[in-house]
DNA sequence: TTGTAAGCGTTATCAC
DNA sequence: GTGATAACGCTTACAA
């Protein structure tokens, strides 16, 4: 861990100036003999270029930040999985921020762009306040926002379309003959909670079904909340025949309670989740879920950012990722055939079912 | 996105020297009047300290890197979830590297410590070659290795104990009366694959059961591989009554195939996974799994690193995290009672079942 | 208490 | 082609 050599050290050793060292190291036209001497010295000394000094001079850090509400949320992880490889391929490092869904922290991250430790930021804020927009306008580096921002905000923006997503789910349930479709939502003061609630009401109306307050239950976005909400729902309206859940965790809680209550899924009650996380495919019955394209949104965001890092002057763009209904056993009653071929070695259709690699590196112990 | 002000800008504006500005900004003793002028100017200009310039001078970046084989792997994500908050609380940012399990990439990460863009590194290498150790010895910043390294390697080290873990699982299966226990392993040239294979043989011996080559099947660490392996196993040895799977994904594939084959779990075949990922609790039947303490290992690693960043001179430490068998329905036959209280709002026992928060920030669309 | 100036390790602009 | 030398924005002796 000795103090590393600098271009000065190399210059001395090679008997040339630091300017020549820099030139060689950067591939600028130099005499062969000089190149040889410099490279030899660098090699012997184990020289590694100091990224900090270089950044100070070049005003580029080759780092990009991703700020999410919560690193434990599978939705954001799906985004990180897309973002990281693209950044890596483009020569950037990924810096991760978890803001714990605290608005002040999010604004802090935006503000800290002034520290210039990253070249750009991808952010997925829980809500977008006036203060967010203000800070955003003054941001000292390019920003891409994942999530809705007010029309006219001059920023690259990637959106899901949970309204259409809810609509897809309700159409599906309606086509299956379900008529008493309950909604298990998250808090209404979050952007997703609000829009999913509105979309539910709207979809019911278009289907010609009455909106019934008794069919709506609100909790937080966790599995336990989903379980509690569904228990309350069942007590109040024993005749419900379908559950629209605002995310997959809520839906898993719903499955737990339905099983405990002896209700068959989907015969008695059909269940739809949202986000199509890896848990949806793993549960039993496997969970029909509305994919809001987390992976695609992550991909779109990083591409917008890289593009802007190259040409900072273009107009802001808006990308909307369409939702997709992934039908599984919790509504269809049919477990999919094994999603892989048991005889060959082709990874086959499993790509979607397996949550990434699992080359498992942890190791241990006594030998 | 205008070019930001520097301490020079402030100095001019406030009519003082840059040294005074720096002093005020760093809380060093200064006259009240000067403080006032400087802070006022800084405020007006929207000054933010340049982290790069500061790092060049201070030789600290307040960044720490975590290098894992694969960002899609739930095991590493469990670590990241622990590491990030601790680092944040200590004032560090987290830089993420995914090495795709390529040894050259891992060595590259070690080497790049010389760039000094981070103050330290936590790394979980897939295998530890001679080249790793060599580069490690020359590393220009503190490193913590998650995973076994040869005895005597002078580095902070956190290990799992998969040997004991396998032993726990086989004891459990044996106690349940199972006697034809197959092993579905990953590649033998990976550290985990090798040690789990050895541990299996060893545990059988101690239980007085014969080792039978026909009961061992090897594939990769993915769900599809697990499915294929188990299909082959069933064809060859229709009478197996238990499956020890080298990780949870393999176990999920096993469950798929057993269900398709009409074998009851656990009545006909008991199944044990490994790593105790969130998928284990979500599957049905829920999966008995050996936890190797990914979260604990992440926590231990970051604590070792922070400690060393404060006192770089202490002796290297070794932390071994004990495994724990988490019994669920795939061996016990009993789905756990609902892991949460349906009547109150206490998060209760769900903490372990819910994969972190899900405050769901993605949002969308037309509304 | 404050200002001048050196230096962190680069890159880049000059003359030579 | 190459070598002084001046930035980049900050911290910190050292002087005043």
PDB file of N, CA, C and O in Angstrom, chain B residues 70-126:
ATOM      1  N   UNK B  70     -21.737 -10.838 -10.149  1.00  0.00           N
ATOM      2  CA  UNK B  70     -22.889 -10.657 -11.010  1.00  0.00           C
ATOM      3  C   UNK B  70     -23.989  -9.897 -10.289  1.00  0.00           C
ATOM      4  O   UNK B  70     -24.528 -10.348  -9.288  1.00  0.00           O
ATOM      5  N   UNK B  71     -24.310  -8.767 -10.831  1.00  0.00           N
ATOM      6  CA  UNK B  71     -25.255  -7.897 -10.164  1.00  0.00           C
ATOM      7  C   UNK B  71     -26.672  -8.485 -10.157  1.00  0.00           C
ATOM      8  O   UNK B  71     -27.542  -8.034  -9.418  1.00  0.00           O
ATOM      9  N   UNK B  72     -26.900  -9.489 -10.982  1.00  0.00           N
ATOM     10  CA  UNK B  72     -28.230 -10.092 -11.033  1.00  0.00           C
ATOM     11  C   UNK B  72     -28.423 -11.162  -9.972  1.00  0.00           C
ATOM     12  O   UNK B  72     -29.504 -11.704  -9.818  1.00  0.00           O
ATOM     13  N   UNK B  73     -27.374 -11.478  -9.257  1.00  0.00           N
ATOM     14  CA  UNK B  73     -27.431 -12.543  -8.276  1.00  0.00           C
ATOM     15  C   UNK B  73     -28.001 -12.066  -6.941  1.00  0.00           C
ATOM     16  O   UNK B  73     -27.449 -11.170  -6.316  1.00  0.00           O
ATOM     17  N   UNK B  74     -29.092 -12.676  -6.494  1.00  0.00           N
ATOM     18  CA  UNK B  74     -29.733 -12.258  -5.252  1.00  0.00           C
ATOM     19  C   UNK B  74     -28.799 -12.298  -4.048  1.00  0.00           C
ATOM     20  O   UNK B  74     -28.972 -11.531  -3.114  1.00  0.00           O
ATOM     21  N   UNK B  75     -27.833 -13.188  -4.094  1.00  0.00           N
ATOM     22  CA  UNK B  75     -26.909 -13.287  -2.973  1.00  0.00           C
ATOM     23  C   UNK B  75     -26.121 -11.985  -2.809  1.00  0.00           C
ATOM     24  O   UNK B  75     -25.959 -11.463  -1.709  1.00  0.00           O
ATOM     25  N   UNK B  76     -25.651 -11.445  -3.918  1.00  0.00           N
ATOM     26  CA  UNK B  76     -24.891 -10.211  -3.840  1.00  0.00           C
ATOM     27  C   UNK B  76     -25.786  -9.034  -3.502  1.00  0.00           C
ATOM     28  O   UNK B  76     -25.386  -8.102  -2.801  1.00  0.00           O
ATOM     29  N   UNK B  77     -26.991  -9.098  -4.009  1.00  0.00           N
ATOM     30  CA  UNK B  77     -27.906  -7.999  -3.715  1.00  0.00           C
ATOM     31  C   UNK B  77     -28.194  -7.927  -2.230  1.00  0.00           C
ATOM     32  O   UNK B  77     -28.290  -6.845  -1.655  1.00  0.00           O
ATOM     33  N   UNK B  78     -28.299  -9.092  -1.607  1.00  0.00           N
ATOM     34  CA  UNK B  78     -28.505  -9.093  -0.160  1.00  0.00           C
ATOM     35  C   UNK B  78     -27.334  -8.393   0.525  1.00  0.00           C
ATOM     36  O   UNK B  78     -27.500  -7.696   1.523  1.00  0.00           O
ATOM     37  N   UNK B  79     -26.148  -8.562  -0.023  1.00  0.00           N
ATOM     38  CA  UNK B  79     -24.985  -7.891   0.557  1.00  0.00           C
ATOM     39  C   UNK B  79     -25.050  -6.388   0.326  1.00  0.00           C
ATOM     40  O   UNK B  79     -24.800  -5.583   1.222  1.00  0.00           O
ATOM     41  N   UNK B  80     -25.373  -6.027  -0.908  1.00  0.00           N
ATOM     42  CA  UNK B  80     -25.446  -4.601  -1.231  1.00  0.00           C
ATOM     43  C   UNK B  80     -26.439  -3.893  -0.313  1.00  0.00           C
ATOM     44  O   UNK B  80     -26.194  -2.789   0.158  1.00  0.00           O
ATOM     45  N   UNK B  81     -27.527  -4.550  -0.040  1.00  0.00           N
ATOM     46  CA  UNK B  81     -28.541  -3.946   0.820  1.00  0.00           C
ATOM     47  C   UNK B  81     -28.012  -3.629   2.201  1.00  0.00           C
ATOM     48  O   UNK B  81     -28.471  -2.708   2.858  1.00  0.00           O
ATOM     49  N   UNK B  82     -27.071  -4.416   2.665  1.00  0.00           N
ATOM     50  CA  UNK B  82     -26.485  -4.158   3.976  1.00  0.00           C
ATOM     51  C   UNK B  82     -25.401  -3.102   3.878  1.00  0.00           C
ATOM     52  O   UNK B  82     -25.268  -2.242   4.733  1.00  0.00           O
ATOM     53  N   UNK B  83     -24.620  -3.220   2.826  1.00  0.00           N
ATOM     54  CA  UNK B  83     -23.439  -2.376   2.694  1.00  0.00           C
ATOM     55  C   UNK B  83     -23.798  -0.907   2.479  1.00  0.00           C
ATOM     56  O   UNK B  83     -23.242  -0.014   3.114  1.00  0.00           O
ATOM     57  N   UNK B  84     -24.750  -0.688   1.604  1.00  0.00           N
ATOM     58  CA  UNK B  84     -25.043   0.694   1.226  1.00  0.00           C
ATOM     59  C   UNK B  84     -25.433   1.590   2.410  1.00  0.00           C
ATOM     60  O   UNK B  84     -24.840   2.667   2.583  1.00  0.00           O
ATOM     61  N   UNK B  85     -26.382   1.192   3.232  1.00  0.00           N
ATOM     62  CA  UNK B  85     -26.787   2.084   4.323  1.00  0.00           C
ATOM     63  C   UNK B  85     -25.651   2.366   5.306  1.00  0.00           C
ATOM     64  O   UNK B  85     -25.517   3.496   5.781  1.00  0.00           O
ATOM     65  N   UNK B  86     -24.847   1.366   5.579  1.00  0.00           N
ATOM     66  CA  UNK B  86     -23.742   1.565   6.516  1.00  0.00           C
ATOM     67  C   UNK B  86     -22.751   2.577   5.954  1.00  0.00           C
ATOM     68  O   UNK B  86     -22.293   3.487   6.643  1.00  0.00           O
ATOM     69  N   UNK B  87     -22.438   2.411   4.683  1.00  0.00           N
ATOM     70  CA  UNK B  87     -21.517   3.355   4.052  1.00  0.00           C
ATOM     71  C   UNK B  87     -22.094   4.759   4.068  1.00  0.00           C
ATOM     72  O   UNK B  87     -21.414   5.735   4.380  1.00  0.00           O
ATOM     73  N   UNK B  88     -23.349   4.857   3.726  1.00  0.00           N
ATOM     74  CA  UNK B  88     -23.998   6.165   3.668  1.00  0.00           C
ATOM     75  C   UNK B  88     -23.918   6.850   5.023  1.00  0.00           C
ATOM     76  O   UNK B  88     -23.581   8.028   5.113  1.00  0.00           O
ATOM     77  N   UNK B  89     -24.206   6.084   6.066  1.00  0.00           N
ATOM     78  CA  UNK B  89     -24.174   6.649   7.410  1.00  0.00           C
ATOM     79  C   UNK B  89     -22.772   7.131   7.769  1.00  0.00           C
ATOM     80  O   UNK B  89     -22.599   8.087   8.519  1.00  0.00           O
ATOM     81  N   UNK B  90     -21.770   6.465   7.203  1.00  0.00           N
ATOM     82  CA  UNK B  90     -20.391   6.834   7.519  1.00  0.00           C
ATOM     83  C   UNK B  90     -19.858   7.902   6.572  1.00  0.00           C
ATOM     84  O   UNK B  90     -18.691   8.273   6.623  1.00  0.00           O
ATOM     85  N   UNK B  91     -20.728   8.379   5.669  1.00  0.00           N
ATOM     86  CA  UNK B  91     -20.306   9.444   4.775  1.00  0.00           C
ATOM     87  C   UNK B  91     -19.621   8.980   3.500  1.00  0.00           C
ATOM     88  O   UNK B  91     -18.964   9.771   2.826  1.00  0.00           O
ATOM     89  N   UNK B  92     -19.803   7.728   3.174  1.00  0.00           N
ATOM     90  CA  UNK B  92     -19.190   7.225   1.937  1.00  0.00           C
ATOM     91  C   UNK B  92     -20.237   6.959   0.858  1.00  0.00           C
ATOM     92  O   UNK B  92     -21.373   6.597   1.157  1.00  0.00           O
ATOM     93  N   UNK B  93     -19.830   7.086  -0.360  1.00  0.00           N
ATOM     94  CA  UNK B  93     -20.670   6.691  -1.484  1.00  0.00           C
ATOM     95  C   UNK B  93     -20.275   5.289  -1.921  1.00  0.00           C
ATOM     96  O   UNK B  93     -19.144   4.866  -1.751  1.00  0.00           O
ATOM     97  N   UNK B  94     -21.217   4.596  -2.526  1.00  0.00           N
ATOM     98  CA  UNK B  94     -20.974   3.216  -2.957  1.00  0.00           C
ATOM     99  C   UNK B  94     -20.808   3.165  -4.471  1.00  0.00           C
ATOM    100  O   UNK B  94     -21.704   3.585  -5.202  1.00  0.00           O
ATOM    101  N   UNK B  95     -19.692   2.617  -4.913  1.00  0.00           N
ATOM    102  CA  UNK B  95     -19.479   2.407  -6.346  1.00  0.00           C
ATOM    103  C   UNK B  95     -19.595   0.911  -6.622  1.00  0.00           C
ATOM    104  O   UNK B  95     -18.977   0.100  -5.938  1.00  0.00           O
ATOM    105  N   UNK B  96     -20.397   0.581  -7.610  1.00  0.00           N
ATOM    106  CA  UNK B  96     -20.677  -0.826  -7.863  1.00  0.00           C
ATOM    107  C   UNK B  96     -19.925  -1.371  -9.066  1.00  0.00           C
ATOM    108  O   UNK B  96     -19.904  -0.744 -10.121  1.00  0.00           O
ATOM    109  N   UNK B  97     -19.335  -2.545  -8.905  1.00  0.00           N
ATOM    110  CA  UNK B  97     -18.713  -3.209 -10.046  1.00  0.00           C
ATOM    111  C   UNK B  97     -19.313  -4.592 -10.222  1.00  0.00           C
ATOM    112  O   UNK B  97     -19.485  -5.326  -9.252  1.00  0.00           O
ATOM    113  N   UNK B  98     -19.611  -4.951 -11.442  1.00  0.00           N
ATOM    114  CA  UNK B  98     -20.048  -6.306 -11.730  1.00  0.00           C
ATOM    115  C   UNK B  98     -19.016  -6.917 -12.656  1.00  0.00           C
ATOM    116  O   UNK B  98     -18.795  -6.445 -13.760  1.00  0.00           O
ATOM    117  N   UNK B  99     -18.346  -7.947 -12.174  1.00  0.00           N
ATOM    118  CA  UNK B  99     -17.202  -8.460 -12.931  1.00  0.00           C
ATOM    119  C   UNK B  99     -17.566  -9.618 -13.852  1.00  0.00           C
ATOM    120  O   UNK B  99     -16.713 -10.172 -14.524  1.00  0.00           O
ATOM    121  N   UNK B 100     -18.852  -9.983 -13.845  1.00  0.00           N
ATOM    122  CA  UNK B 100     -19.302 -11.083 -14.694  1.00  0.00           C
ATOM    123  C   UNK B 100     -18.499 -12.348 -14.453  1.00  0.00           C
ATOM    124  O   UNK B 100     -18.316 -13.167 -15.346  1.00  0.00           O
ATOM    125  N   UNK B 101     -18.018 -12.492 -13.246  1.00  0.00           N
ATOM    126  CA  UNK B 101     -17.309 -13.705 -12.865  1.00  0.00           C
ATOM    127  C   UNK B 101     -16.064 -13.970 -13.716  1.00  0.00           C
ATOM    128  O   UNK B 101     -15.581 -15.089 -13.808  1.00  0.00           O
ATOM    129  N   UNK B 102     -15.552 -12.922 -14.332  1.00  0.00           N
ATOM    130  CA  UNK B 102     -14.344 -13.072 -15.139  1.00  0.00           C
ATOM    131  C   UNK B 102     -13.140 -12.684 -14.293  1.00  0.00           C
ATOM    132  O   UNK B 102     -13.053 -11.563 -13.793  1.00  0.00           O
ATOM    133  N   UNK B 103     -12.227 -13.623 -14.147  1.00  0.00           N
ATOM    134  CA  UNK B 103     -11.083 -13.398 -13.272  1.00  0.00           C
ATOM    135  C   UNK B 103     -10.315 -12.149 -13.684  1.00  0.00           C
ATOM    136  O   UNK B 103      -9.904 -11.343 -12.846  1.00  0.00           O
ATOM    137  N   UNK B 104     -10.135 -11.975 -14.986  1.00  0.00           N
ATOM    138  CA  UNK B 104      -9.380 -10.825 -15.468  1.00  0.00           C
ATOM    139  C   UNK B 104     -10.041  -9.519 -15.023  1.00  0.00           C
ATOM    140  O   UNK B 104      -9.357  -8.560 -14.649  1.00  0.00           O
ATOM    141  N   UNK B 105     -11.368  -9.501 -15.033  1.00  0.00           N
ATOM    142  CA  UNK B 105     -12.076  -8.297 -14.614  1.00  0.00           C
ATOM    143  C   UNK B 105     -11.885  -8.023 -13.134  1.00  0.00           C
ATOM    144  O   UNK B 105     -11.756  -6.874 -12.710  1.00  0.00           O
ATOM    145  N   UNK B 106     -11.876  -9.091 -12.370  1.00  0.00           N
ATOM    146  CA  UNK B 106     -11.699  -8.929 -10.929  1.00  0.00           C
ATOM    147  C   UNK B 106     -10.327  -8.366 -10.626  1.00  0.00           C
ATOM    148  O   UNK B 106     -10.167  -7.455  -9.820  1.00  0.00           O
ATOM    149  N   UNK B 107      -9.337  -8.912 -11.300  1.00  0.00           N
ATOM    150  CA  UNK B 107      -7.979  -8.438 -11.107  1.00  0.00           C
ATOM    151  C   UNK B 107      -7.862  -6.991 -11.551  1.00  0.00           C
ATOM    152  O   UNK B 107      -7.184  -6.174 -10.937  1.00  0.00           O
ATOM    153  N   UNK B 108      -8.598  -6.688 -12.602  1.00  0.00           N
ATOM    154  CA  UNK B 108      -8.613  -5.323 -13.097  1.00  0.00           C
ATOM    155  C   UNK B 108      -9.153  -4.361 -12.042  1.00  0.00           C
ATOM    156  O   UNK B 108      -8.637  -3.259 -11.869  1.00  0.00           O
ATOM    157  N   UNK B 109     -10.192  -4.779 -11.364  1.00  0.00           N
ATOM    158  CA  UNK B 109     -10.757  -3.932 -10.313  1.00  0.00           C
ATOM    159  C   UNK B 109      -9.728  -3.699  -9.216  1.00  0.00           C
ATOM    160  O   UNK B 109      -9.545  -2.578  -8.741  1.00  0.00           O
ATOM    161  N   UNK B 110      -9.056  -4.752  -8.826  1.00  0.00           N
ATOM    162  CA  UNK B 110      -8.010  -4.616  -7.811  1.00  0.00           C
ATOM    163  C   UNK B 110      -6.929  -3.638  -8.272  1.00  0.00           C
ATOM    164  O   UNK B 110      -6.504  -2.753  -7.537  1.00  0.00           O
ATOM    165  N   UNK B 111      -6.536  -3.841  -9.499  1.00  0.00           N
ATOM    166  CA  UNK B 111      -5.490  -2.999 -10.058  1.00  0.00           C
ATOM    167  C   UNK B 111      -5.928  -1.535 -10.094  1.00  0.00           C
ATOM    168  O   UNK B 111      -5.160  -0.626  -9.789  1.00  0.00           O
ATOM    169  N   UNK B 112      -7.182  -1.327 -10.446  1.00  0.00           N
ATOM    170  CA  UNK B 112      -7.676   0.039 -10.624  1.00  0.00           C
ATOM    171  C   UNK B 112      -7.759   0.804  -9.313  1.00  0.00           C
ATOM    172  O   UNK B 112      -8.030   1.997  -9.312  1.00  0.00           O
ATOM    173  N   UNK B 113      -7.533   0.114  -8.219  1.00  0.00           N
ATOM    174  CA  UNK B 113      -7.475   0.839  -6.950  1.00  0.00           C
ATOM    175  C   UNK B 113      -6.372   1.899  -7.012  1.00  0.00           C
ATOM    176  O   UNK B 113      -6.419   2.898  -6.312  1.00  0.00           O
ATOM    177  N   UNK B 114      -5.411   1.645  -7.860  1.00  0.00           N
ATOM    178  CA  UNK B 114      -4.329   2.600  -8.044  1.00  0.00           C
ATOM    179  C   UNK B 114      -4.807   3.923  -8.611  1.00  0.00           C
ATOM    180  O   UNK B 114      -4.154   4.948  -8.463  1.00  0.00           O
ATOM    181  N   UNK B 115      -5.942   3.911  -9.239  1.00  0.00           N
ATOM    182  CA  UNK B 115      -6.493   5.161  -9.784  1.00  0.00           C
ATOM    183  C   UNK B 115      -6.980   6.087  -8.682  1.00  0.00           C
ATOM    184  O   UNK B 115      -7.270   7.251  -8.927  1.00  0.00           O
ATOM    185  N   UNK B 116      -7.130   5.505  -7.510  1.00  0.00           N
ATOM    186  CA  UNK B 116      -7.483   6.309  -6.342  1.00  0.00           C
ATOM    187  C   UNK B 116      -8.841   6.993  -6.448  1.00  0.00           C
ATOM    188  O   UNK B 116      -9.023   8.085  -5.923  1.00  0.00           O
ATOM    189  N   UNK B 117      -9.751   6.359  -7.108  1.00  0.00           N
ATOM    190  CA  UNK B 117     -11.099   6.945  -7.172  1.00  0.00           C
ATOM    191  C   UNK B 117     -11.962   6.432  -6.026  1.00  0.00           C
ATOM    192  O   UNK B 117     -13.096   6.863  -5.857  1.00  0.00           O
ATOM    193  N   UNK B 118     -11.452   5.452  -5.273  1.00  0.00           N
ATOM    194  CA  UNK B 118     -12.138   4.986  -4.061  1.00  0.00           C
ATOM    195  C   UNK B 118     -11.127   4.859  -2.926  1.00  0.00           C
ATOM    196  O   UNK B 118      -9.929   4.698  -3.162  1.00  0.00           O
ATOM    197  N   UNK B 119     -11.646   4.897  -1.714  1.00  0.00           N
ATOM    198  CA  UNK B 119     -10.771   4.768  -0.558  1.00  0.00           C
ATOM    199  C   UNK B 119     -10.593   3.314  -0.143  1.00  0.00           C
ATOM    200  O   UNK B 119      -9.698   2.994   0.634  1.00  0.00           O
ATOM    201  N   UNK B 120     -11.481   2.451  -0.639  1.00  0.00           N
ATOM    202  CA  UNK B 120     -11.391   1.047  -0.255  1.00  0.00           C
ATOM    203  C   UNK B 120     -12.296   0.182  -1.099  1.00  0.00           C
ATOM    204  O   UNK B 120     -13.120   0.697  -1.866  1.00  0.00           O
ATOM    205  N   UNK B 121     -12.143  -1.126  -0.961  1.00  0.00           N
ATOM    206  CA  UNK B 121     -12.881  -2.054  -1.811  1.00  0.00           C
ATOM    207  C   UNK B 121     -13.344  -3.283  -1.044  1.00  0.00           C
ATOM    208  O   UNK B 121     -12.597  -3.853  -0.252  1.00  0.00           O
ATOM    209  N   UNK B 122     -14.595  -3.658  -1.303  1.00  0.00           N
ATOM    210  CA  UNK B 122     -15.085  -4.947  -0.827  1.00  0.00           C
ATOM    211  C   UNK B 122     -15.270  -5.810  -2.060  1.00  0.00           C
ATOM    212  O   UNK B 122     -15.888  -5.383  -3.026  1.00  0.00           O
ATOM    213  N   UNK B 123     -14.707  -6.993  -2.033  1.00  0.00           N
ATOM    214  CA  UNK B 123     -14.758  -7.825  -3.230  1.00  0.00           C
ATOM    215  C   UNK B 123     -15.148  -9.252  -2.889  1.00  0.00           C
ATOM    216  O   UNK B 123     -14.692  -9.819  -1.898  1.00  0.00           O
ATOM    217  N   UNK B 124     -15.998  -9.819  -3.750  1.00  0.00           N
ATOM    218  CA  UNK B 124     -16.420 -11.196  -3.556  1.00  0.00           C
ATOM    219  C   UNK B 124     -16.095 -11.986  -4.814  1.00  0.00           C
ATOM    220  O   UNK B 124     -16.922 -12.139  -5.697  1.00  0.00           O
ATOM    221  N   UNK B 125     -14.855 -12.458  -4.920  1.00  0.00           N
ATOM    222  CA  UNK B 125     -14.400 -13.104  -6.152  1.00  0.00           C
ATOM    223  C   UNK B 125     -14.927 -14.530  -6.278  1.00  0.00           C
ATOM    224  O   UNK B 125     -15.151 -15.205  -5.279  1.00  0.00           O
ATOM    225  N   UNK B 126     -15.119 -14.937  -7.514  1.00  0.00           N
ATOM    226  CA  UNK B 126     -15.637 -16.284  -7.771  1.00  0.00           C
ATOM    227  C   UNK B 126     -14.610 -17.350  -7.439  1.00  0.00           C
ATOM    228  O   UNK B 126     -14.908 -18.374  -6.887  1.00  0.00           O
TER     229      UNK B 126
END
